[in-house]
Amino acid sequence: MKKINSIFSLIFICSFVFSQSTRSPMDRKKERVRDYLFSNYIIADLKSDSIRVLSYLSIPNHSLQFLKKNNEFSADYEATITLKNDNGELVGRKNWSNKIKTNTYLESVSRNISTLHFFEFKILPGNYKISSELLDRDSNDSEIKLKEIEVKEKSKLKLFSLFLIDDLEGFWGLEPNEIPLFNNTFPEKSNNVTLFLSGNVLPGKFNVDIAITTPSRDKIWEESLSLSSDNNSFFQKVVIPKDIAFKGLRKMITVSVTQGKEKNKKSIIFASKRAGISNSIGSMDQAIASMRYILQDKEWKTFKKASKEERELIFLDYWSEKDPTPKTKENELQNEYFKRVEFANSNFKGYKEGWDSQMGMIYILFGRPDDVEEYNDPIGRYYQQRWHYYKVNKYFDFVDENGFGQYKLTTPFFHGQVW
């Protein structure tokens, strides 16, 4: 068993390197340009009948094509945000042209160094479409992202965007040095976790109820506020206790606003980042369960016998020993593994979680296939896929005999103990 699991660990490490290097230059260009963030938040405007739309573009260096000239690297891009109403008529547009220069290659491919653009639109109630476009002038690649916005009449009780507040020097549409936390993940060293909420109400008294629950829906904190408004809008900041905000990895915040017989509810997911734990991990229990493809029997039994607190320490020790770059903050191998788990959960889910499916198992161990052959017979309700991995000279056949998306692996493959 130890030998088999060691082989799987080796296969995974090889496939990690392999999956990063086998994509075609065209694929890499498209993925780079797509890798920018477009975020929009709707908040109330207490000074007018308008609604404020705060729009942000975060463009990491990694998403651009840098060219080397003399001793520096430079990238040239154009970014645009466009807002149209439901009839396709232009409501507003903002354009930026920018050139970035760096002194090192590592900075030019960094995912952690980003250029941030902000613009605010003011709109009346109605339906809108807001889009962003990023054009890389050096590679001539572009990517458009489109989102819809629906704003109710001010006479309707309505919660707008819920978001957590981050600190960043400058003015970003909120109070000075405040900005929405785009990925809803707070670093472990954060001092305060503040929730921002706003919406439509009728003048007078109303109630706001806030509940924080674990992924298993266990309630760990709640707060009730009795508020009053002199007009049709409100906004409120709520500080979440630090011991609650950083309890566990991933939590749900549910906010309900009640006025008379009317009620409106909205939820967001947020996480707390821990050193040594991938951002892709939302539940330590699921993370450990999904490691069954690479754990040896002895390692699995150690996890099973450990208390909840001990499990996290064992998890950190396990991945620390396998960190390919121990002198850096990131554990690339752990990040890659749990990104694959996350992808499997999103794409192969059926009667079981995606990571627990046979397609999920192969994807987690070998990564993205180099080629996929498909045979579909809707009349006979027979569907087949063959995944090719050329560098390791393997292919895997999956068959769905019922047409319900439940693919079974038909290629002989021994993956060790299934716990």
Coordinates of C-alpha atoms in Angstrom, one line a residue, residues 4-417:
I4 CA 1.3 2.3 -4.3
N5 CA 0.5 5.6 -2.6
S6 CA 4.1 6.8 -3.1
I7 CA 3.6 6.1 -6.8
F8 CA 0.5 8.2 -6.8
S9 CA 2.3 11.0 -5.0
L10 CA 4.9 10.9 -7.7
I11 CA 2.3 10.8 -10.5
F12 CA 0.7 13.9 -9.0
I13 CA 4.0 15.8 -8.7
C14 CA 4.8 14.9 -12.3
S15 CA 1.3 15.8 -13.5
F16 CA 1.5 19.2 -11.6
V17 CA 4.6 20.2 -13.6
F18 CA 3.1 18.6 -16.7
S19 CA -0.2 20.5 -16.5
Q20 CA 1.6 23.8 -16.2
S21 CA 3.7 23.2 -19.3
T22 CA 1.5 21.4 -21.9
R23 CA -1.0 24.1 -22.7
S24 CA -0.6 25.6 -26.1
P25 CA 0.7 29.2 -26.4
M26 CA -2.8 30.2 -27.6
D27 CA -4.4 28.7 -24.5
R28 CA -2.0 30.4 -22.2
K29 CA -2.6 33.8 -23.8
K30 CA -6.4 33.4 -23.5
E31 CA -6.1 32.3 -19.8
R32 CA -3.8 35.2 -19.0
V33 CA -6.1 37.9 -20.4
R34 CA -9.1 36.3 -18.7
D35 CA -7.4 36.4 -15.4
Y36 CA -8.5 39.9 -14.3
L37 CA -11.2 40.8 -11.7
F38 CA -14.3 42.8 -12.6
S39 CA -16.4 43.6 -9.4
N40 CA -19.5 45.7 -9.0
Y41 CA -21.3 46.7 -5.8
I42 CA -24.7 48.5 -5.5
I43 CA -25.1 50.8 -2.6
A44 CA -27.7 53.4 -1.5
D45 CA -27.2 57.1 -2.1
L46 CA -28.5 59.0 0.9
K47 CA -28.2 62.3 -0.8
S48 CA -30.3 61.7 -3.9
D49 CA -32.9 59.3 -5.5
S50 CA -30.0 57.7 -7.5
I51 CA -28.4 54.3 -6.8
R52 CA -24.6 54.2 -6.7
V53 CA -22.8 51.4 -8.7
L54 CA -19.1 51.1 -7.6
S55 CA -17.1 49.3 -10.3
Y56 CA -13.6 48.0 -9.9
L57 CA -11.1 46.4 -12.3
S58 CA -8.1 44.6 -10.8
I59 CA -5.6 43.7 -13.4
P60 CA -2.7 41.4 -12.2
N61 CA 0.6 41.6 -14.1
H62 CA 0.1 37.9 -14.9
S63 CA -2.8 38.7 -17.2
L64 CA -0.7 40.9 -19.5
Q65 CA 2.0 40.3 -22.0
F66 CA 5.2 42.0 -20.9
L67 CA 7.9 42.7 -23.5
K68 CA 11.5 43.1 -22.5
K69 CA 13.4 46.2 -23.7
N70 CA 16.9 46.9 -22.5
N71 CA 16.8 46.2 -18.8
E72 CA 13.1 46.5 -18.1
F73 CA 9.8 44.8 -18.9
S74 CA 6.7 46.7 -20.1
A75 CA 3.0 46.0 -20.9
D76 CA 0.5 48.2 -22.7
Y77 CA -3.2 47.8 -22.2
E78 CA -6.6 49.5 -22.5
A79 CA -9.5 48.8 -20.1
T80 CA -13.1 49.9 -20.5
I81 CA -16.3 49.7 -18.3
T82 CA -19.6 50.3 -20.1
L83 CA -23.1 50.6 -18.6
K84 CA -26.2 50.3 -20.8
N85 CA -29.9 50.2 -19.9
D86 CA -32.2 47.4 -20.8
N87 CA -32.9 48.9 -24.2
G88 CA -29.2 48.8 -25.1
E89 CA -28.8 52.6 -24.7
L90 CA -25.5 53.8 -23.4
V91 CA -25.7 55.2 -19.8
G92 CA -22.1 55.7 -19.1
R93 CA -18.5 54.6 -20.0
K94 CA -15.1 54.9 -18.6
N95 CA -11.9 54.1 -20.4
W96 CA -8.3 53.8 -19.2
S97 CA -5.1 53.4 -21.2
N98 CA -2.1 52.4 -19.2
K99 CA 1.5 51.2 -19.6
I100 CA 3.2 49.3 -16.8
K101 CA 6.9 48.9 -16.4
T102 CA 8.8 46.5 -14.1
N103 CA 12.5 45.8 -13.5
T104 CA 12.3 42.0 -13.1
Y105 CA 10.8 39.1 -15.0
L106 CA 9.2 37.7 -11.7
E107 CA 7.3 41.0 -11.2
S108 CA 6.0 40.8 -14.8
V109 CA 4.4 37.4 -14.3
S110 CA 3.2 38.0 -10.7
R111 CA -0.4 37.3 -9.7
N112 CA 0.1 39.4 -6.6
I113 CA 1.0 42.7 -8.2
S114 CA -2.1 44.3 -9.7
T115 CA -3.3 47.6 -11.1
L116 CA -6.6 48.8 -9.7
H117 CA -9.1 51.0 -11.5
F118 CA -12.3 52.4 -10.0
F119 CA -15.3 54.3 -11.4
E120 CA -18.7 55.1 -10.0
F121 CA -22.0 55.2 -11.9
K122 CA -25.2 56.7 -10.6
I123 CA -28.4 55.2 -11.9
L124 CA -32.2 55.2 -11.4
P125 CA -34.2 52.1 -10.6
G126 CA -34.3 49.7 -13.6
N127 CA -32.5 46.9 -15.3
Y128 CA -29.0 47.4 -16.7
K129 CA -26.1 45.6 -18.2
I130 CA -22.5 46.5 -17.2
S131 CA -19.5 45.1 -19.0
S132 CA -15.7 45.4 -18.9
E133 CA -13.2 44.8 -21.6
L134 CA -9.4 44.3 -21.2
L135 CA -7.3 44.7 -24.4
D136 CA -3.7 43.7 -24.3
R137 CA -2.1 45.9 -27.0
D138 CA 1.0 43.9 -27.3
S139 CA -0.6 40.5 -27.9
N140 CA -3.9 42.0 -29.3
D141 CA -5.9 39.6 -27.1
S142 CA -9.0 40.8 -25.3
E143 CA -11.6 39.6 -22.9
I144 CA -15.1 40.9 -22.2
K145 CA -17.0 40.3 -19.0
L146 CA -20.7 41.0 -18.8
K147 CA -23.0 41.3 -15.7
E148 CA -26.6 42.3 -15.1
I149 CA -27.8 44.8 -12.6
E150 CA -31.4 45.0 -11.3
V151 CA -32.5 47.9 -9.1
K152 CA -36.0 48.0 -7.5
E153 CA -38.0 51.1 -7.0
K154 CA -37.2 52.9 -3.8
S155 CA -40.7 52.1 -2.4
K156 CA -39.7 48.4 -2.4
L157 CA -37.9 46.9 0.6
K158 CA -34.5 45.7 -0.7
L159 CA -31.0 44.8 0.4
F160 CA -28.3 45.9 -2.0
S161 CA -24.8 44.4 -2.2
L162 CA -23.3 42.9 1.0
F163 CA -19.6 43.0 1.3
L164 CA -16.7 43.1 3.7
I165 CA -14.5 46.1 3.9
D166 CA -10.7 46.0 3.3
D167 CA -8.1 48.7 3.9
L168 CA -6.4 50.4 1.0
E169 CA -5.0 53.9 0.9
G170 CA -7.0 56.3 -1.3
F171 CA -10.7 56.9 -2.1
W172 CA -12.6 54.0 -3.6
G173 CA -16.2 55.0 -3.2
L174 CA -16.6 54.5 0.5
E175 CA -14.9 56.3 3.4
P176 CA -11.3 57.2 2.7
N177 CA -9.0 54.2 2.7
E178 CA -11.9 51.8 2.6
I179 CA -12.5 49.4 -0.3
P180 CA -14.7 46.2 -0.8
L181 CA -12.8 43.0 -0.1
F182 CA -13.1 41.5 -3.5
N183 CA -12.5 37.8 -2.7
N184 CA -14.2 37.9 0.7
T185 CA -11.1 36.3 2.3
F186 CA -9.5 38.0 5.2
P187 CA -5.8 37.4 6.0
E188 CA -5.1 36.0 9.5
K189 CA -3.4 39.2 10.7
S190 CA -6.4 41.4 10.1
N191 CA -7.5 43.4 13.1
N192 CA -11.1 44.1 12.2
V193 CA -13.7 42.4 10.0
T194 CA -16.4 44.9 9.0
L195 CA -19.6 44.1 7.1
F196 CA -21.1 46.8 4.9
L197 CA -24.8 46.7 4.0
S198 CA -27.3 49.1 2.5
G199 CA -30.7 49.1 0.8
N200 CA -34.1 50.6 0.3
V201 CA -36.6 51.0 3.2
L202 CA -39.6 53.3 3.9
P203 CA -39.0 56.2 6.2
G204 CA -39.3 55.0 9.8
K205 CA -38.2 52.1 11.9
F206 CA -36.9 48.7 10.6
N207 CA -35.0 45.7 11.9
V208 CA -31.8 44.1 10.6
D209 CA -30.9 40.6 11.7
I210 CA -27.4 39.1 11.0
A211 CA -26.4 35.5 11.4
I212 CA -23.1 33.7 10.7
T213 CA -23.2 30.0 10.1
T214 CA -20.7 27.2 9.4
P215 CA -20.7 25.3 6.1
S216 CA -22.9 22.7 7.9
R217 CA -25.4 25.5 8.8
D218 CA -24.5 25.6 12.5
K219 CA -25.1 29.1 13.8
I220 CA -22.0 30.6 15.5
W221 CA -23.0 34.3 15.9
E222 CA -26.0 36.5 15.5
E223 CA -26.9 40.2 16.0
S224 CA -30.1 42.1 15.8
L225 CA -30.3 45.8 15.1
S226 CA -33.2 48.2 15.5
L227 CA -32.7 51.1 13.1
S228 CA -34.5 54.1 11.7
S229 CA -34.3 56.1 8.5
D230 CA -35.5 59.6 7.6
N231 CA -35.7 58.7 3.9
N232 CA -35.9 55.7 1.5
S233 CA -32.4 54.5 2.0
F234 CA -30.0 53.2 4.7
F235 CA -26.5 51.9 5.1
Q236 CA -24.9 50.3 8.1
K237 CA -21.5 49.0 9.1
V238 CA -21.3 46.0 11.5
V239 CA -18.1 44.9 13.1
I240 CA -17.8 41.1 13.4
P241 CA -16.0 39.9 16.5
K242 CA -12.5 38.6 15.6
D243 CA -12.9 35.3 17.4
I244 CA -16.0 34.6 15.2
A245 CA -14.5 35.9 11.9
F246 CA -11.5 33.6 12.2
K247 CA -13.3 30.6 13.6
G248 CA -13.0 27.8 11.0
L249 CA -12.2 28.5 7.4
R250 CA -15.4 29.3 5.6
K251 CA -18.6 30.8 6.8
M252 CA -21.9 32.3 5.6
I253 CA -23.3 35.7 6.6
T254 CA -27.1 36.0 6.2
V255 CA -28.7 39.4 6.6
S256 CA -32.4 40.0 6.8
V257 CA -34.1 43.4 6.8
T258 CA -37.7 43.6 8.1
Q259 CA -40.1 46.5 8.0
G260 CA -43.8 45.8 8.9
K261 CA -44.9 42.7 7.1
E262 CA -42.1 43.0 4.4
K263 CA -38.9 41.1 4.6
N264 CA -35.8 40.8 2.4
K265 CA -32.8 38.5 2.8
K266 CA -29.3 38.2 1.3
S267 CA -26.3 36.0 2.0
I268 CA -22.6 36.0 1.2
I269 CA -19.8 33.5 1.8
F270 CA -16.5 34.6 3.4
A271 CA -13.4 32.9 4.5
S272 CA -10.4 33.5 6.8
K273 CA -7.0 32.9 5.3
R274 CA -4.6 30.8 7.4
A275 CA -0.9 30.6 6.8
G276 CA -0.1 27.3 5.1
I277 CA -3.7 26.6 4.0
S278 CA -4.8 27.0 0.4
N279 CA -7.4 29.6 -0.4
S280 CA -9.3 26.9 -2.2
I281 CA -10.1 25.1 1.0
G282 CA -13.4 25.9 2.6
S283 CA -13.7 23.0 5.0
M284 CA -10.8 21.2 6.7
D285 CA -12.8 18.0 7.0
Q286 CA -13.5 17.9 3.3
A287 CA -9.9 18.8 2.5
I288 CA -8.6 15.9 4.5
A289 CA -11.3 13.5 3.0
S290 CA -10.3 14.6 -0.5
M291 CA -6.6 13.7 0.3
R292 CA -7.5 10.0 0.3
Y293 CA -5.9 9.6 -3.2
I294 CA -2.5 10.5 -1.9
L295 CA -2.5 9.5 1.8
Q296 CA -0.9 6.3 3.0
D297 CA -2.8 4.0 5.4
K298 CA -0.8 5.1 8.4
E299 CA -1.3 8.8 7.5
W300 CA -5.0 8.4 7.1
K301 CA -5.3 6.6 10.5
T302 CA -3.4 9.4 12.1
F303 CA -5.9 11.9 10.8
K304 CA -8.9 9.8 11.8
K305 CA -7.6 9.4 15.4
A306 CA -6.8 13.1 15.8
S307 CA -9.0 15.7 17.5
K308 CA -10.3 18.6 15.4
E309 CA -7.6 20.9 16.6
E310 CA -4.9 18.3 16.0
R311 CA -6.1 17.6 12.5
E312 CA -5.1 21.1 11.3
L313 CA -1.6 20.8 12.8
I314 CA -1.2 17.4 11.1
F315 CA -2.5 18.8 7.8
L316 CA 0.1 21.7 8.0
D317 CA 2.9 19.3 8.8
Y318 CA 2.0 17.0 6.0
W319 CA 2.0 19.7 3.3
S320 CA 5.0 21.4 4.8
E321 CA 7.1 18.3 4.2
K322 CA 6.0 18.3 0.5
D323 CA 6.4 22.0 -0.2
P324 CA 8.5 22.2 -3.3
T325 CA 9.6 25.8 -2.4
P326 CA 9.8 25.9 1.4
K327 CA 11.4 29.4 1.4
T328 CA 8.4 31.0 -0.2
K329 CA 5.0 31.9 1.4
E330 CA 3.0 29.7 -1.0
N331 CA 3.0 25.9 -1.2
E332 CA 2.4 25.5 -4.9
L333 CA 1.8 21.8 -4.7
Q334 CA -0.9 22.2 -2.0
N335 CA -2.5 25.0 -4.0
E336 CA -2.6 23.0 -7.2
Y337 CA -4.0 19.9 -5.5
F338 CA -6.9 21.8 -3.9
K339 CA -7.6 23.9 -7.0
R340 CA -8.2 20.5 -8.7
V341 CA -10.4 19.5 -5.8
E342 CA -12.4 22.7 -6.2
F343 CA -12.6 22.2 -10.0
A344 CA -13.8 18.6 -9.5
N345 CA -16.5 19.8 -7.1
S346 CA -17.8 22.4 -9.5
N347 CA -17.7 20.2 -12.6
F348 CA -18.2 16.6 -11.7
K349 CA -20.8 16.8 -8.9
G350 CA -23.7 14.2 -8.9
Y351 CA -24.9 11.9 -6.2
K352 CA -21.5 12.4 -4.6
E353 CA -19.3 15.5 -4.2
G354 CA -17.2 16.0 -7.4
W355 CA -13.9 15.1 -5.7
D356 CA -15.4 11.8 -4.7
S357 CA -16.4 10.8 -8.3
Q358 CA -14.2 8.8 -10.6
M359 CA -13.8 11.6 -13.0
G360 CA -12.8 13.8 -10.0
M361 CA -10.3 11.2 -8.9
I362 CA -8.5 11.2 -12.2
Y363 CA -8.6 15.0 -12.6
I364 CA -7.2 15.4 -9.1
L365 CA -4.3 12.9 -9.7
F366 CA -3.4 13.9 -13.3
G367 CA -4.8 17.4 -13.9
R368 CA -6.4 18.7 -17.0
P369 CA -6.4 16.1 -19.9
D370 CA -4.4 17.1 -23.0
D371 CA -7.3 15.9 -25.2
V372 CA -10.8 14.7 -24.7
E373 CA -12.7 12.4 -27.2
E374 CA -16.4 12.3 -26.8
Y375 CA -19.0 9.9 -28.2
N376 CA -22.7 10.8 -27.6
D377 CA -25.7 8.8 -28.5
P378 CA -28.8 10.7 -27.1
I379 CA -31.2 8.1 -28.5
G380 CA -29.5 5.2 -26.8
R381 CA -28.7 7.4 -23.8
Y382 CA -25.0 6.3 -24.0
Y383 CA -22.2 8.8 -23.5
Q384 CA -18.5 8.2 -23.5
Q385 CA -15.4 10.3 -22.9
R386 CA -11.7 9.4 -23.3
W387 CA -9.2 11.6 -21.5
H388 CA -5.7 11.6 -23.0
Y389 CA -2.5 12.3 -21.0
Y390 CA 0.3 12.1 -23.6
K391 CA 3.3 12.9 -21.5
V392 CA 2.6 10.0 -19.1
N393 CA 1.3 7.8 -22.0
K394 CA -2.1 7.2 -20.4
Y395 CA -5.7 7.5 -21.3
F396 CA -8.9 6.9 -19.3
D397 CA -12.4 5.9 -20.5
F398 CA -15.5 7.1 -18.8
V399 CA -19.0 5.9 -19.6
D400 CA -22.4 7.3 -18.7
E401 CA -25.0 4.6 -19.4
N402 CA -28.0 6.5 -18.1
G403 CA -27.6 10.0 -19.5
F404 CA -27.6 11.5 -16.0
G405 CA -24.0 12.7 -16.1
Q406 CA -22.8 9.9 -13.8
Y407 CA -19.6 8.8 -15.6
K408 CA -17.9 5.6 -14.5
L409 CA -14.3 4.8 -15.1
T410 CA -14.0 1.7 -17.3
T411 CA -10.2 1.8 -17.8
P412 CA -8.5 -0.6 -15.3
F413 CA -7.0 1.6 -12.6
F414 CA -6.0 0.8 -9.1
H415 CA -6.0 3.8 -6.8
G416 CA -5.4 2.1 -3.5
Q417 CA -7.7 2.0 -0.5

